[in-house]
Each structure stands twice: as structure tokens, then as C-alpha cells.
mmCIF file of C-alpha atoms and ligand atoms in Angstrom:
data_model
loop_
_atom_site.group_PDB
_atom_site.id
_atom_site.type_symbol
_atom_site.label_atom_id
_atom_site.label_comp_id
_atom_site.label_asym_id
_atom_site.label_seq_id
_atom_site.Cartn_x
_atom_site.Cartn_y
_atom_site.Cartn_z
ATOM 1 C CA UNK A 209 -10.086 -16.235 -13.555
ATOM 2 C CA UNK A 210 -8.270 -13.607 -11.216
ATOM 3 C CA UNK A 211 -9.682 -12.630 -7.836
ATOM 4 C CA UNK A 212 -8.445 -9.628 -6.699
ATOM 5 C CA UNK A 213 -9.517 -8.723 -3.175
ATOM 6 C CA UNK A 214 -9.044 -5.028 -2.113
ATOM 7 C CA UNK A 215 -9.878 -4.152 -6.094
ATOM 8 C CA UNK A 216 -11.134 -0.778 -4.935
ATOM 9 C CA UNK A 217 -8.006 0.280 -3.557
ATOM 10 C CA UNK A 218 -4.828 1.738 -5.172
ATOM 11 C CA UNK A 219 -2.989 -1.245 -5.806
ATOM 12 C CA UNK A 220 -5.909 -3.887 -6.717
ATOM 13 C CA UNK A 221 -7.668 -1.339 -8.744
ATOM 14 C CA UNK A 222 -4.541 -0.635 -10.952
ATOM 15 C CA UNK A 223 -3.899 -4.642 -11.160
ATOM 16 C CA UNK A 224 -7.117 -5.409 -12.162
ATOM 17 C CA UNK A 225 -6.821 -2.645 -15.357
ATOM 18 C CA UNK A 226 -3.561 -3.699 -16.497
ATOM 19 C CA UNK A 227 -5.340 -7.399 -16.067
ATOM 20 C CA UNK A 228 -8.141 -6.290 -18.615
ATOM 21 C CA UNK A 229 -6.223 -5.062 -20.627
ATOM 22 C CA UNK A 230 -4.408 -7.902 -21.664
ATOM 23 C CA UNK A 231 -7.553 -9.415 -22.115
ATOM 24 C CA UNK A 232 -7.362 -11.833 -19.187
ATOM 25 C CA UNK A 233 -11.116 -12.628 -16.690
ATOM 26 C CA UNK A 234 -10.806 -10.697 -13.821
ATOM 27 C CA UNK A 235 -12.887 -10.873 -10.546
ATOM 28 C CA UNK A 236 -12.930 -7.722 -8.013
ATOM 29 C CA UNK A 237 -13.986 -8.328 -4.587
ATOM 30 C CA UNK A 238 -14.827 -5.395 -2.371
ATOM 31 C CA UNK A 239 -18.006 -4.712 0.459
ATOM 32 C CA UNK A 240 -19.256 -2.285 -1.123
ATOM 33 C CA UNK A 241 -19.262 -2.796 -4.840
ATOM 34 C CA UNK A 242 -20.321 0.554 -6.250
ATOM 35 C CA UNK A 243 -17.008 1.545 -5.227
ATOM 36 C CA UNK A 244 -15.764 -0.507 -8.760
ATOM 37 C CA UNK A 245 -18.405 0.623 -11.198
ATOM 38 C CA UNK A 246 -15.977 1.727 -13.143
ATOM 39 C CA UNK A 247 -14.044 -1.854 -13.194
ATOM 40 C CA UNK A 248 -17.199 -2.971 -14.176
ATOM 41 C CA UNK A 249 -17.469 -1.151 -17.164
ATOM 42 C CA UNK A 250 -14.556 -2.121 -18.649
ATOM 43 C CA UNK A 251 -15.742 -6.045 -18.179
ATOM 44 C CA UNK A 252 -14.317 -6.932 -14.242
ATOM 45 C CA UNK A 253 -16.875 -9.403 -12.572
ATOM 46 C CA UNK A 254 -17.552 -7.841 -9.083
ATOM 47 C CA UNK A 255 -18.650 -9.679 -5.959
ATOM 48 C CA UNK A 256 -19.647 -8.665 -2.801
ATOM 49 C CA UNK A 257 -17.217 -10.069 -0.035
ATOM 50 C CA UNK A 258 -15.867 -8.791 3.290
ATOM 51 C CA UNK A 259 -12.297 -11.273 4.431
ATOM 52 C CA UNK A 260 -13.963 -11.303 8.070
ATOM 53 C CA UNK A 261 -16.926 -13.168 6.516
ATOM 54 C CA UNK A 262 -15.043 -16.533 5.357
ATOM 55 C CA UNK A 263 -18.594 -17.510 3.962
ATOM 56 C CA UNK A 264 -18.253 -14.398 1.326
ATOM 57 C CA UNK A 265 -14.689 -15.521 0.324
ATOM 58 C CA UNK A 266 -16.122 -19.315 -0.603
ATOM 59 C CA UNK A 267 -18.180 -17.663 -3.064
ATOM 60 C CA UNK A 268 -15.455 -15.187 -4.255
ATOM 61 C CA UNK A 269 -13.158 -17.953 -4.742
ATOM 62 C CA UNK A 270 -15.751 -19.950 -6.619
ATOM 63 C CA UNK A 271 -13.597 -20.920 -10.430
ATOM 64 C CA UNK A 272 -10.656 -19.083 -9.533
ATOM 65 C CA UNK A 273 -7.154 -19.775 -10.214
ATOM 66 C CA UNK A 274 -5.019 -16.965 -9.292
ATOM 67 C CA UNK A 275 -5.970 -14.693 -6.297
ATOM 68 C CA UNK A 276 -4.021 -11.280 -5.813
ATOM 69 C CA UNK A 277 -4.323 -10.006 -2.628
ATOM 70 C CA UNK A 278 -4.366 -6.457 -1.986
ATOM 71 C CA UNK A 279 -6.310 -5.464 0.953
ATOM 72 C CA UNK A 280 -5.741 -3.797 3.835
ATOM 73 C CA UNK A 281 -7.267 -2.309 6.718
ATOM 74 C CA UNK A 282 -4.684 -0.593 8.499
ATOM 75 C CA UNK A 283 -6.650 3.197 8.607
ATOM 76 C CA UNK A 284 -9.475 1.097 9.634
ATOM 77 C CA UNK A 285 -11.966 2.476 12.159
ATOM 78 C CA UNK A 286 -13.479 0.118 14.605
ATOM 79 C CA UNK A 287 -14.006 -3.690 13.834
ATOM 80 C CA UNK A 288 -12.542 -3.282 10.539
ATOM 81 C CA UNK A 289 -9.040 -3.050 11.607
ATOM 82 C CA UNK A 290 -5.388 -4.856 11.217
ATOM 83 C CA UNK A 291 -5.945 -7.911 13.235
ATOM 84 C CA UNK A 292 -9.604 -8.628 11.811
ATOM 85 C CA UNK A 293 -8.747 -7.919 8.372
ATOM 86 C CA UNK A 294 -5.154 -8.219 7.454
ATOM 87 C CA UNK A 295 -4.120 -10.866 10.118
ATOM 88 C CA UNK A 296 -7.423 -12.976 10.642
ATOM 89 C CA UNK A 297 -8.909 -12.079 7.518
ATOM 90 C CA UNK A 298 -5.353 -12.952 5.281
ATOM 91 C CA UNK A 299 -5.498 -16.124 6.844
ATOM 92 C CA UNK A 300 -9.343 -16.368 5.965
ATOM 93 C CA UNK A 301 -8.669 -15.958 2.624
ATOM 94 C CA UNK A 302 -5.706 -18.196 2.319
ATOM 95 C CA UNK A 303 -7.231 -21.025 3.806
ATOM 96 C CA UNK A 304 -10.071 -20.537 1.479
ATOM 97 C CA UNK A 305 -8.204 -20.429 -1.491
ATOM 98 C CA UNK A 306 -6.476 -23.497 -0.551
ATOM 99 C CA UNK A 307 -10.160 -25.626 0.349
ATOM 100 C CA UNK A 308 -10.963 -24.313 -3.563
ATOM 101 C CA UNK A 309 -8.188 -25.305 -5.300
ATOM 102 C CA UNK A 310 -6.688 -22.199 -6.603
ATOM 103 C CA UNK A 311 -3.612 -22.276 -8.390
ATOM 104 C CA UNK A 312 -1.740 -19.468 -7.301
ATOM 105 C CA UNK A 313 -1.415 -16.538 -4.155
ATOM 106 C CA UNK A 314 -0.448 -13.025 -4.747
ATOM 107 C CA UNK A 315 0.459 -11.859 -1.324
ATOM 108 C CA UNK A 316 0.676 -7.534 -1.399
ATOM 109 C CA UNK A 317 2.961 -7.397 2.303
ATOM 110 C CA UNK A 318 5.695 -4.266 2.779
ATOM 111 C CA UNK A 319 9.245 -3.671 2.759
ATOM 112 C CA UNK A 320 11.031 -4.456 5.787
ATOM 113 C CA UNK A 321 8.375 -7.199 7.378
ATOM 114 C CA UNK A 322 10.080 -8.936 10.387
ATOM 115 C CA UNK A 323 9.140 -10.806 13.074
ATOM 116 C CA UNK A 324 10.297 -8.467 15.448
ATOM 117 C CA UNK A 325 9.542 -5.156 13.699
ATOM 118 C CA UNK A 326 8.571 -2.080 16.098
ATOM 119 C CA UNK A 327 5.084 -1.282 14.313
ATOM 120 C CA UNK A 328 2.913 -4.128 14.809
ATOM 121 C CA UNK A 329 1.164 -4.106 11.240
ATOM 122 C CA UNK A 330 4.849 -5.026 9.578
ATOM 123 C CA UNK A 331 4.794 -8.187 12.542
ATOM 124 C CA UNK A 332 0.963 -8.873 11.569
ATOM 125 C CA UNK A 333 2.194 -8.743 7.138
ATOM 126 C CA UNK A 334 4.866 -11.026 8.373
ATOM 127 C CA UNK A 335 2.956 -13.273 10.097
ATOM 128 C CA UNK A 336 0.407 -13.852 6.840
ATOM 129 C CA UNK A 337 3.757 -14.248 4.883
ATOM 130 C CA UNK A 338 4.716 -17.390 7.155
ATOM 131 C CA UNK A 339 0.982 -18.472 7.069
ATOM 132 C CA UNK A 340 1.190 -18.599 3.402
ATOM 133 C CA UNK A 341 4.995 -20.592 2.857
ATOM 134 C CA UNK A 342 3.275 -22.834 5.279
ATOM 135 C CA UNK A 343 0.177 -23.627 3.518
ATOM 136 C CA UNK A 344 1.579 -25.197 1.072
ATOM 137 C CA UNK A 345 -0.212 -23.161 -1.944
ATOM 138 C CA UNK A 346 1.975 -22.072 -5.068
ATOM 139 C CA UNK A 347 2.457 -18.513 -3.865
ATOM 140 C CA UNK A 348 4.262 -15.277 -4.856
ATOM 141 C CA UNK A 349 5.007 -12.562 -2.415
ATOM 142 C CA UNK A 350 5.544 -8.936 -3.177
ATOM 143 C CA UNK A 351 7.259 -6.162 -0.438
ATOM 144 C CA UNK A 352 6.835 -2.741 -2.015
ATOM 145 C CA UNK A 353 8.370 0.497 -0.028
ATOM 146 C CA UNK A 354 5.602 3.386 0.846
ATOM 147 C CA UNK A 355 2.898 4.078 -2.446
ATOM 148 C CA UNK A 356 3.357 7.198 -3.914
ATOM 149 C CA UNK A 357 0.109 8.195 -5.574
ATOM 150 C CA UNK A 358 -1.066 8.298 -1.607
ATOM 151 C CA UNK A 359 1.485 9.958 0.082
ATOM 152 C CA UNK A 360 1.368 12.292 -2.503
ATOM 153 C CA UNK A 361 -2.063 12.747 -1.977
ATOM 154 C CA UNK A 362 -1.771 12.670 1.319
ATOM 155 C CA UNK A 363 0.430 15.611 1.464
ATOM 156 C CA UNK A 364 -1.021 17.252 -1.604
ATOM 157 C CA UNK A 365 -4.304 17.623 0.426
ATOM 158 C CA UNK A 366 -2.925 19.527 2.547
ATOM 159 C CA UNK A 367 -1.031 21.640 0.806
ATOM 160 C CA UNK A 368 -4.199 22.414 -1.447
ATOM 161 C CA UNK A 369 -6.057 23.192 1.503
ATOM 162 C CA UNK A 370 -4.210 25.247 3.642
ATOM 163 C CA UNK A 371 -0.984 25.698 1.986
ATOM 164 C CA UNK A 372 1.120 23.558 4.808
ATOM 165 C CA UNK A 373 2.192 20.215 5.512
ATOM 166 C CA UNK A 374 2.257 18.650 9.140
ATOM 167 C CA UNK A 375 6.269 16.624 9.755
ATOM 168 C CA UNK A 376 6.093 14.288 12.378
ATOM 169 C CA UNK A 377 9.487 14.933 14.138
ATOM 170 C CA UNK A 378 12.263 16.584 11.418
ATOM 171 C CA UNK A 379 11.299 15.309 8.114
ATOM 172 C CA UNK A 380 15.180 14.632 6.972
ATOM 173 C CA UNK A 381 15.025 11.137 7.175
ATOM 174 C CA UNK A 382 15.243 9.488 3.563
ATOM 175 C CA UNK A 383 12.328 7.323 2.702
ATOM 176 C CA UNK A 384 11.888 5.006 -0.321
ATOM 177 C CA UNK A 385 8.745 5.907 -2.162
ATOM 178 C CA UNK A 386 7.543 3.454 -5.525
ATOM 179 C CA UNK A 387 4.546 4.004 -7.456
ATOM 180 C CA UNK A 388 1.736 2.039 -7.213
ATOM 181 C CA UNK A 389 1.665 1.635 -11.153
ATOM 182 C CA UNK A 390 5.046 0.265 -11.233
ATOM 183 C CA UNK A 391 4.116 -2.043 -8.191
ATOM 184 C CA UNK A 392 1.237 -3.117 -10.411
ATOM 185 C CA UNK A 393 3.411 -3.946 -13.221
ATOM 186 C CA UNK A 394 5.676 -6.197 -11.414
ATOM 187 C CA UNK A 395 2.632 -8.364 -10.048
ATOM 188 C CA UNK A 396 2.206 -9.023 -13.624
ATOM 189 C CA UNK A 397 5.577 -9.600 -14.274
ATOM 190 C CA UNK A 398 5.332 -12.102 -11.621
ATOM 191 C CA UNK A 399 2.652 -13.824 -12.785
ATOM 192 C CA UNK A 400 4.267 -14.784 -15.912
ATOM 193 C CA UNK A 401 7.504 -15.712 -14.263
ATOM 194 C CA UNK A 402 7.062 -19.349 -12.507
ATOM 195 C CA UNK A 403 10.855 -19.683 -11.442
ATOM 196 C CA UNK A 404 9.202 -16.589 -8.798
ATOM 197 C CA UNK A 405 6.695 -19.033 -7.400
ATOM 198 C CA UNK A 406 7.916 -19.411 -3.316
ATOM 199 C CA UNK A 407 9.488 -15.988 -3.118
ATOM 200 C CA UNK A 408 9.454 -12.511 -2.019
ATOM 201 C CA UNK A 409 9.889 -9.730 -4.254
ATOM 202 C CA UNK A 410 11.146 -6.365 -2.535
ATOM 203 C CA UNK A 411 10.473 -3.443 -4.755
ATOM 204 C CA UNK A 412 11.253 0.332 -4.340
ATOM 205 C CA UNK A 413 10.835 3.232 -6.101
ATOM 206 C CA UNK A 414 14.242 5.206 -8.155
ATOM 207 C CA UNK A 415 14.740 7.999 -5.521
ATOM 208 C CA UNK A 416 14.824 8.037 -1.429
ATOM 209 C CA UNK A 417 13.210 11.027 -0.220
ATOM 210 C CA UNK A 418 12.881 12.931 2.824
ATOM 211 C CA UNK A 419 9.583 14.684 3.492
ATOM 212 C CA UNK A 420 11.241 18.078 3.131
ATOM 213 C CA UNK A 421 12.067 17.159 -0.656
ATOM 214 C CA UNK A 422 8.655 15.732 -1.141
ATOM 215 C CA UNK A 423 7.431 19.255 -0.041
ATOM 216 C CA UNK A 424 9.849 21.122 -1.791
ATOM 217 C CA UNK A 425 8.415 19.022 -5.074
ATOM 218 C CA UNK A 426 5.209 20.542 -3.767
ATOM 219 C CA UNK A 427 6.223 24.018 -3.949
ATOM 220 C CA UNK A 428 7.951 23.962 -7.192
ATOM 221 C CA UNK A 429 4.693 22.400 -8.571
ATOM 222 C CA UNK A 430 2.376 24.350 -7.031
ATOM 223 C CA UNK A 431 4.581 27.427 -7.220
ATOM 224 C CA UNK A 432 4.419 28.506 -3.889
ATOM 225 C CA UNK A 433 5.967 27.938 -0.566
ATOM 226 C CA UNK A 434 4.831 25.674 1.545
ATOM 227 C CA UNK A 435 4.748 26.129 5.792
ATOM 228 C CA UNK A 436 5.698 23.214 7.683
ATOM 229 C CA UNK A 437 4.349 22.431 11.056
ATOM 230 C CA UNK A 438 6.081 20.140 13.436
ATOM 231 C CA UNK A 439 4.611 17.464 15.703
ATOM 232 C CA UNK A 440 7.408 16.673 17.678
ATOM 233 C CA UNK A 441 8.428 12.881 17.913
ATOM 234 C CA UNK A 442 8.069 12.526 22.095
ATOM 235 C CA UNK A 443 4.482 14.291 21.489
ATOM 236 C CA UNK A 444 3.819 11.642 18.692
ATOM 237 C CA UNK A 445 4.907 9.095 20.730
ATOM 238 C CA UNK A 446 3.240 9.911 23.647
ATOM 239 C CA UNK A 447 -0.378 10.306 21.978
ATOM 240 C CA UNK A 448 0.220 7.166 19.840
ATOM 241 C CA UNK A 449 0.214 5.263 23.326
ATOM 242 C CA UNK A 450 -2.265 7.149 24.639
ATOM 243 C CA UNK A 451 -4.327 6.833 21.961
ATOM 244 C CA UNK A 452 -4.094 2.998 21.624
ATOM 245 C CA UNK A 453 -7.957 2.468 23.073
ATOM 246 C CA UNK A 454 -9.565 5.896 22.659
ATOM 247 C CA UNK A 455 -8.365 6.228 19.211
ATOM 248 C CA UNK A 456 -6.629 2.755 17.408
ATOM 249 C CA UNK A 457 -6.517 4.200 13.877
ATOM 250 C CA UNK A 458 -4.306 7.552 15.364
ATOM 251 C CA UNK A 459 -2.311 5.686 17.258
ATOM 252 C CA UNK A 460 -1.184 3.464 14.623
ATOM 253 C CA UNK A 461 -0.525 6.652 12.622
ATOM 254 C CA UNK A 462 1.803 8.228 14.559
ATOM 255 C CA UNK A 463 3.305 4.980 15.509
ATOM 256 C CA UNK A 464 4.406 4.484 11.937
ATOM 257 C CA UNK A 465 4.989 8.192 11.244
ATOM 258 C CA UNK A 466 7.776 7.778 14.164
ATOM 259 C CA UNK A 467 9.116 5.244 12.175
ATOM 260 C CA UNK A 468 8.893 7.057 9.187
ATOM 261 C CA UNK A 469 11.247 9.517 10.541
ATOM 262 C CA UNK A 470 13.403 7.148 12.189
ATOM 263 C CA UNK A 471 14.308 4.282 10.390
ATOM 264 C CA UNK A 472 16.598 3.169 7.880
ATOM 265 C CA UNK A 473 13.822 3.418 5.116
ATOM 266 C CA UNK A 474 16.420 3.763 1.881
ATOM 267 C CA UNK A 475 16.300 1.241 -0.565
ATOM 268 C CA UNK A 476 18.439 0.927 -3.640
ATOM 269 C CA UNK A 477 16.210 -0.731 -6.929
ATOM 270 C CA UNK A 478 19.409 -1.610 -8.680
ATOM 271 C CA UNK A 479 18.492 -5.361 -8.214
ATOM 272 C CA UNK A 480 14.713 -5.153 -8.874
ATOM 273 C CA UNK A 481 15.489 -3.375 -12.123
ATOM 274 C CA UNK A 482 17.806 -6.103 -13.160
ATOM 275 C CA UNK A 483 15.390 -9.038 -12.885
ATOM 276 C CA UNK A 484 12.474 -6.945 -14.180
ATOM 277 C CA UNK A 485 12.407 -4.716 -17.081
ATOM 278 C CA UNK A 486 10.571 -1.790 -15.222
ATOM 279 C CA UNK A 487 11.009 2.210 -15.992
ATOM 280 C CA UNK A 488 10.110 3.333 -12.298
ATOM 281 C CA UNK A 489 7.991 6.400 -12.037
ATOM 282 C CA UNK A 490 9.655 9.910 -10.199
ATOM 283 C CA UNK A 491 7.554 11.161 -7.458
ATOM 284 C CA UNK A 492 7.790 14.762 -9.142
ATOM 285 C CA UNK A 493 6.156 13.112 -12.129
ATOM 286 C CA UNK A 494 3.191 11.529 -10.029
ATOM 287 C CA UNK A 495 2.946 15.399 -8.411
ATOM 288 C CA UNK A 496 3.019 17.273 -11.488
ATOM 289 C CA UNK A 497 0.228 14.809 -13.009
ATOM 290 C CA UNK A 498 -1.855 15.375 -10.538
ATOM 291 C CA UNK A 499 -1.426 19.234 -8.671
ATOM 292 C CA UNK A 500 0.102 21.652 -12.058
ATOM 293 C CA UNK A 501 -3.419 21.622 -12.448
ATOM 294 C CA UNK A 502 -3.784 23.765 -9.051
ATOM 295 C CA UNK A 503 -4.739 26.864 -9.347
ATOM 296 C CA UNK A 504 -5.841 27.901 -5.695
ATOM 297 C CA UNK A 505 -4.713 27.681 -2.463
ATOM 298 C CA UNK A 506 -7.522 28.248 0.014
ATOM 299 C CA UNK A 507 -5.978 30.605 2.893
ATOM 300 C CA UNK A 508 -2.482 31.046 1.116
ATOM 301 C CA UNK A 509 -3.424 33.103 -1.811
ATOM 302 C CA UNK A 510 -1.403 30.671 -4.175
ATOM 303 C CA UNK A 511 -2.797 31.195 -7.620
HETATM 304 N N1 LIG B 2 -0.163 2.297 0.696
HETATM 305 C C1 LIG B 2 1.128 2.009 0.882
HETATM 306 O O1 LIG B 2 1.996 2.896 1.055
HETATM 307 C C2 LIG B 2 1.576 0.555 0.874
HETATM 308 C C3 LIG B 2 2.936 0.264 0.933
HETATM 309 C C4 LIG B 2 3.368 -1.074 0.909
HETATM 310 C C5 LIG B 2 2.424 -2.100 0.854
HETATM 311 N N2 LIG B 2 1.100 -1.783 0.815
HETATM 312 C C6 LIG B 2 0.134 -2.890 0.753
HETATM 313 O O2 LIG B 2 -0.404 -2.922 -0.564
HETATM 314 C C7 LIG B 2 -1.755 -3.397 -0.539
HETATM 315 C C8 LIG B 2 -2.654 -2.410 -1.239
HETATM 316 O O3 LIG B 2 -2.591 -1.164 -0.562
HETATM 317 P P1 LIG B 2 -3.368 0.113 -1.133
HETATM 318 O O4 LIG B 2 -2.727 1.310 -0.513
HETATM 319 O O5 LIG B 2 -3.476 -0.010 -2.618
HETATM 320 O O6 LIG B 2 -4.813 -0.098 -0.487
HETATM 321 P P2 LIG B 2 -5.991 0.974 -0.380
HETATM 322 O O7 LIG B 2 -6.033 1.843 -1.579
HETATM 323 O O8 LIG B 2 -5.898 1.662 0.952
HETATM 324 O O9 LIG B 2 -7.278 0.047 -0.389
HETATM 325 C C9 LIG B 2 -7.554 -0.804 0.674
HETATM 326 C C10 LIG B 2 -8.389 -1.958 0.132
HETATM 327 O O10 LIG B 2 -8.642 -2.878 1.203
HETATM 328 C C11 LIG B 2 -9.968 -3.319 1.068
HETATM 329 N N3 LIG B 2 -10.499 -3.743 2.351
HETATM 330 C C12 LIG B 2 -10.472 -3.090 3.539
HETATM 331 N N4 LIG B 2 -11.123 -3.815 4.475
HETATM 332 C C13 LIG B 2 -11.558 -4.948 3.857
HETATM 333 C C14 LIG B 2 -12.295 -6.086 4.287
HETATM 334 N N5 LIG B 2 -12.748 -6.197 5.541
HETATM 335 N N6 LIG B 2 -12.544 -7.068 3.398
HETATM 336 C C15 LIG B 2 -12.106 -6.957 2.113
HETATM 337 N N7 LIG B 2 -11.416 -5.915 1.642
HETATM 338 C C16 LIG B 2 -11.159 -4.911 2.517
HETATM 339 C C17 LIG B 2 -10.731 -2.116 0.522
HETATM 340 O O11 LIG B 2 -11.858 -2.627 -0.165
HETATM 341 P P3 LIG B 2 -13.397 -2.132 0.029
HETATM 342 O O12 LIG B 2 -13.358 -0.901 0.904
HETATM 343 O O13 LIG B 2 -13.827 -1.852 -1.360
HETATM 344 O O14 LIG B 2 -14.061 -3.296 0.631
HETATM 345 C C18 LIG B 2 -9.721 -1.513 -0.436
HETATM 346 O O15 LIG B 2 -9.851 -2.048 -1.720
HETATM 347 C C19 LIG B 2 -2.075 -3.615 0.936
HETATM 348 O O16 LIG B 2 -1.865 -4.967 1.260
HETATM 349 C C20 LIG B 2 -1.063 -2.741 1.657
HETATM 350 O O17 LIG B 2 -0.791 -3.181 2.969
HETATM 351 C C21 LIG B 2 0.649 -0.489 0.811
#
């Protein structure tokens, strides 16, 4: 049996439907578990289970052998937030797993984890990396660059809505974007690839991007231009600092959309794609499937 915990999301969700496909028992954890009705359906087992309720995770964990995690909380609002979930919580789940004798950990962290890293979430993934070597649990760990399918809709949402796209500071720096379906593929690549057991698995998409090309994808698509507005990178600063009590969730934002436009964040996928067989997905391809259907820009007048 799989456990996948953060099955509603992205990542777990598209795990846990390559996982059925192939036939193999797959368990979705997530708190609110209407959220995977459609798992369901096609024969996951769901359970209830929150990683700051250790309690919850004894019962998730009960005949597992693999567990795939892929939760995070790092929008999170109030209680439900990066130290409670992906640092305590990680380490919840990981001591957990170990008390019930599961076979194998699926760690989801990010490109570019250090301990000294300037945005505290890549320190906190780095830290639950360490936890886990040290456990002493067979483990795998996987560091993908930025999703696509949410930064695209991310930035799609806007456009759709009011034909623009908000740049925190100049938008030319190139980022590595992969797609959470290739991501998804290479966890199961993993999992049938034992000589991977104690490493950590970088993967990026086949492009670097700034997010002037991304919108410029956008307005091919969509077939109209789209305005860019500019939040400058002092201002974001500033307000993420500010924001730190008043407003955790927008601070961390604009922490990591300063490093977004300021860090080296190219990555070349010549080495992923010669230990696994992968045909990475084009962010104009994950655009196109999802916004040629557009038709109408509220406010713009694209048509
Ligand atoms: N998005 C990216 O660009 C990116 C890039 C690199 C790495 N990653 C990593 O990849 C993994 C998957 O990311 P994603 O973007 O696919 O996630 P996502 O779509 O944002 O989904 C987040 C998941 O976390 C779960 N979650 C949140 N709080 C929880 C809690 N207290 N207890 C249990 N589950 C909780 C949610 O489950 P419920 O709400 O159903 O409980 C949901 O399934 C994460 O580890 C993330 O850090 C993401």
C-alpha cells in the first residue's frame, strides 16, 4: 500500500493516478477528504489526517509500505503554516512511518535546499531532508524546480481576469520551470529504481524562463497583449518584513518572489534526462492546454 499525504494537491494528486493506473493500492491522506472524491472513484482509499495531529498519521500509516510525501503548507494562513506543517509536521510523519515499519520515504523538497538559503522554507525542506538521512528509513528524495501547471495558473488568472500580470522587480531573470506531470513520473521512476534509495534527485523542466517569456506565451495564446505592472523589489522587500506578523503568508510571498527575480534559478536537465527516460513537458504546451480555450478577457476586450 502507498500513502500519499498532500494527495489533494498538484503533485500527490497526479502520483496517486499514475499509481492506479498501474494497478498498484493507493492510500490518499488529506483533512478534508471531499477534496479527493474523484481519487476515490477511480479506487484510492482516503483517510482523514492532518501531519500536526501525529495521532491521525498512526492510523494513516496503518499497512503501509511506501509513503510519498507531498504536502505543503507554505500559502498557509494561520496555524497551518511552514513550521507546523512542513517542518514539525515532516518530522511527524517521518517518525511515524519509522514506529510502523514502512518500507520506504518519498520526500517532495525543492531545488536549491541549503542550510543557509535566504528564504526560510528552502532552510525548513532542508532541515526534513537531514531529519530523514538521519532516521535511518530507506528513503528517496526528490528536488524539483518551480511547478508549472501553478505558475501557469497563477499567472493565467490574472491574465483572464484583467488582462495583466503583476512582476515583482524586472521579470528578466531566467527561472527553471518543470511540470508537475513529469515530476510525477520520475517519483515512479524512483520507486522502481533501488540503486536511488539514500539520494536526492534534482529535476527541472527543458527551458529556463523569465516571467516576461512566460507572459509573452500568454499573449500569443490568448492572442492579446498583456500589461505588466511592477512591484518594485525595495517595495517587496520592505512589505515582506513588514508583513512578517500582520500578514505571514504575504510576507513569505514576496520574500520568495525577490528571490525569484534574483537568483541563479537556471537549471540544465541534461543529467536528469540521462538517468531517466523522461520527455519533459514545454510550458507553452501546459498554457495552450489549458487558456486556447479563452475566449474573454474581462476589462481588456480580448475575444
Ligand atoms: N508548487 C511548486 O512550485 C513546487 C516546487 C518544488 C517543490 N514543491 C513541493 O512539492 C510538493 C507538492 O507541492 P504541490 O504544489 O503539488 O502542493 P499543493 O497543490 O499546493 O497541495 C498542497 C497539499 O498539502 C496538503 N496539506 C496542507 N496542509 C496540510 C496538513 N496540515 N496536513 C496534511 N496535508 C496538508 C494539502 O492537503 P489538504 O488540503 O487536502 O489537507 C494539499 O494536498 C510540496 O512538498 C512542495 O513543497 C512544490
Amino acid at each position: 500500500m502507498f500513502l500519499i499525504v498532500g494527495g489533494s494537491g498538484w503533485l500527490g494528486g497526479t502520483v496517486a493516478r499514475l499509481l492506479l493506473a498501474q494497478g498498484r493500492r493507493v492510500r490518499v491522506m488529506t483533512r478534508i477528504p471531499a477534496k479527493v472524491d474523484n481519487l476515490a472513484r477511480l479506487g484510492a482509499d482516503v483517510v482523514a489526517g492532518d501531519l500536526r495531529q501525529p495521532e491521525t498519521l498512526r492510523q494513516a500509516l496503518n499497512g503501509v509500505e511506501v509513503v510519498i510525501a507531498a504536502a505543503h503548507a507554505f500559502p498557509g494562513e494561520g496555524e497551518n503554516n511552514p513550521l507546523t506543517v512542513d517542518n514539525v509536521g515532516n518530522r511527524a510523519l517521518i517518525d511515524a512511518a519509522k514506529a510502523a515499519g514502512v518500507g520506504h520515504f518519498v520526500f517532495t523538497s525543492m531545488l536549491g535546499v541549503r542550510d543557509n538559503h535566504p528564504v526560510d522554507f528552502y532552510r525548513i525542506k532542508y532541515g526534513v531532508e537531514q531529519y530523514l538521512h538521519a532516521s535511518r528509513l530507506s528513503y528517496t528524495i526528490v528536488r524539483p524546480s518551480f511547478f508549472m501547471e501553478p505558475w501557469a495558473v497563477r499567472i493565467g488568472e490574472q491574465v483572464v481576469e484583467k488582462g495583466e500580470v503583476t512582476i515583482v522587480g524586472h521579470g528578466h531573470n531566467p527561472i527553471n520551470f518543470v511540470s508537475v506531470d513529469d515530476v510525477a513520473s520520475l517519483v515512479l521512476l524512483i520507486l522502481d529504481r533501488p540503486e536511488l534509495r539514500g539520494r536526492a534527485i534534482k529535476i527541472g523542466g527543458p527551458e529556463n524562463l523569465t516571467l516576461h517569456q512566460v507572459a509573452a506565451i500568454f499573449e500569443q495564446i490568448v492572442g492579446r497583449f498583456v500589461t505588466k505592472r511592477y512591484y518594485s523589489l525595495e517595495r517587496a522587500k520592505a512589505t515582506s518584513i513588514l508583513m512578517r506578523k500582520i500578514n505571514p503568508a504575504l510576507s513569505r510571498d514576496l520574500a520568495l518572489s525577490v528571490y525569484m527575480d534574483t537568483a541563479d534559478l537556471a537549471f540544465d536537465s541534461t543529467e536528469t534526462l540521462r538517468v531517466f527516460p523522461l520527455q519533459l513537458k514545454r510550458m507553452e504546451g501546459i498554457i495552450r492546454q489549458r487558456y486556447s480555450a479563452v475566449t474573454r478577457v474581462p476589462g481588456t476586450g480580448v475575444a
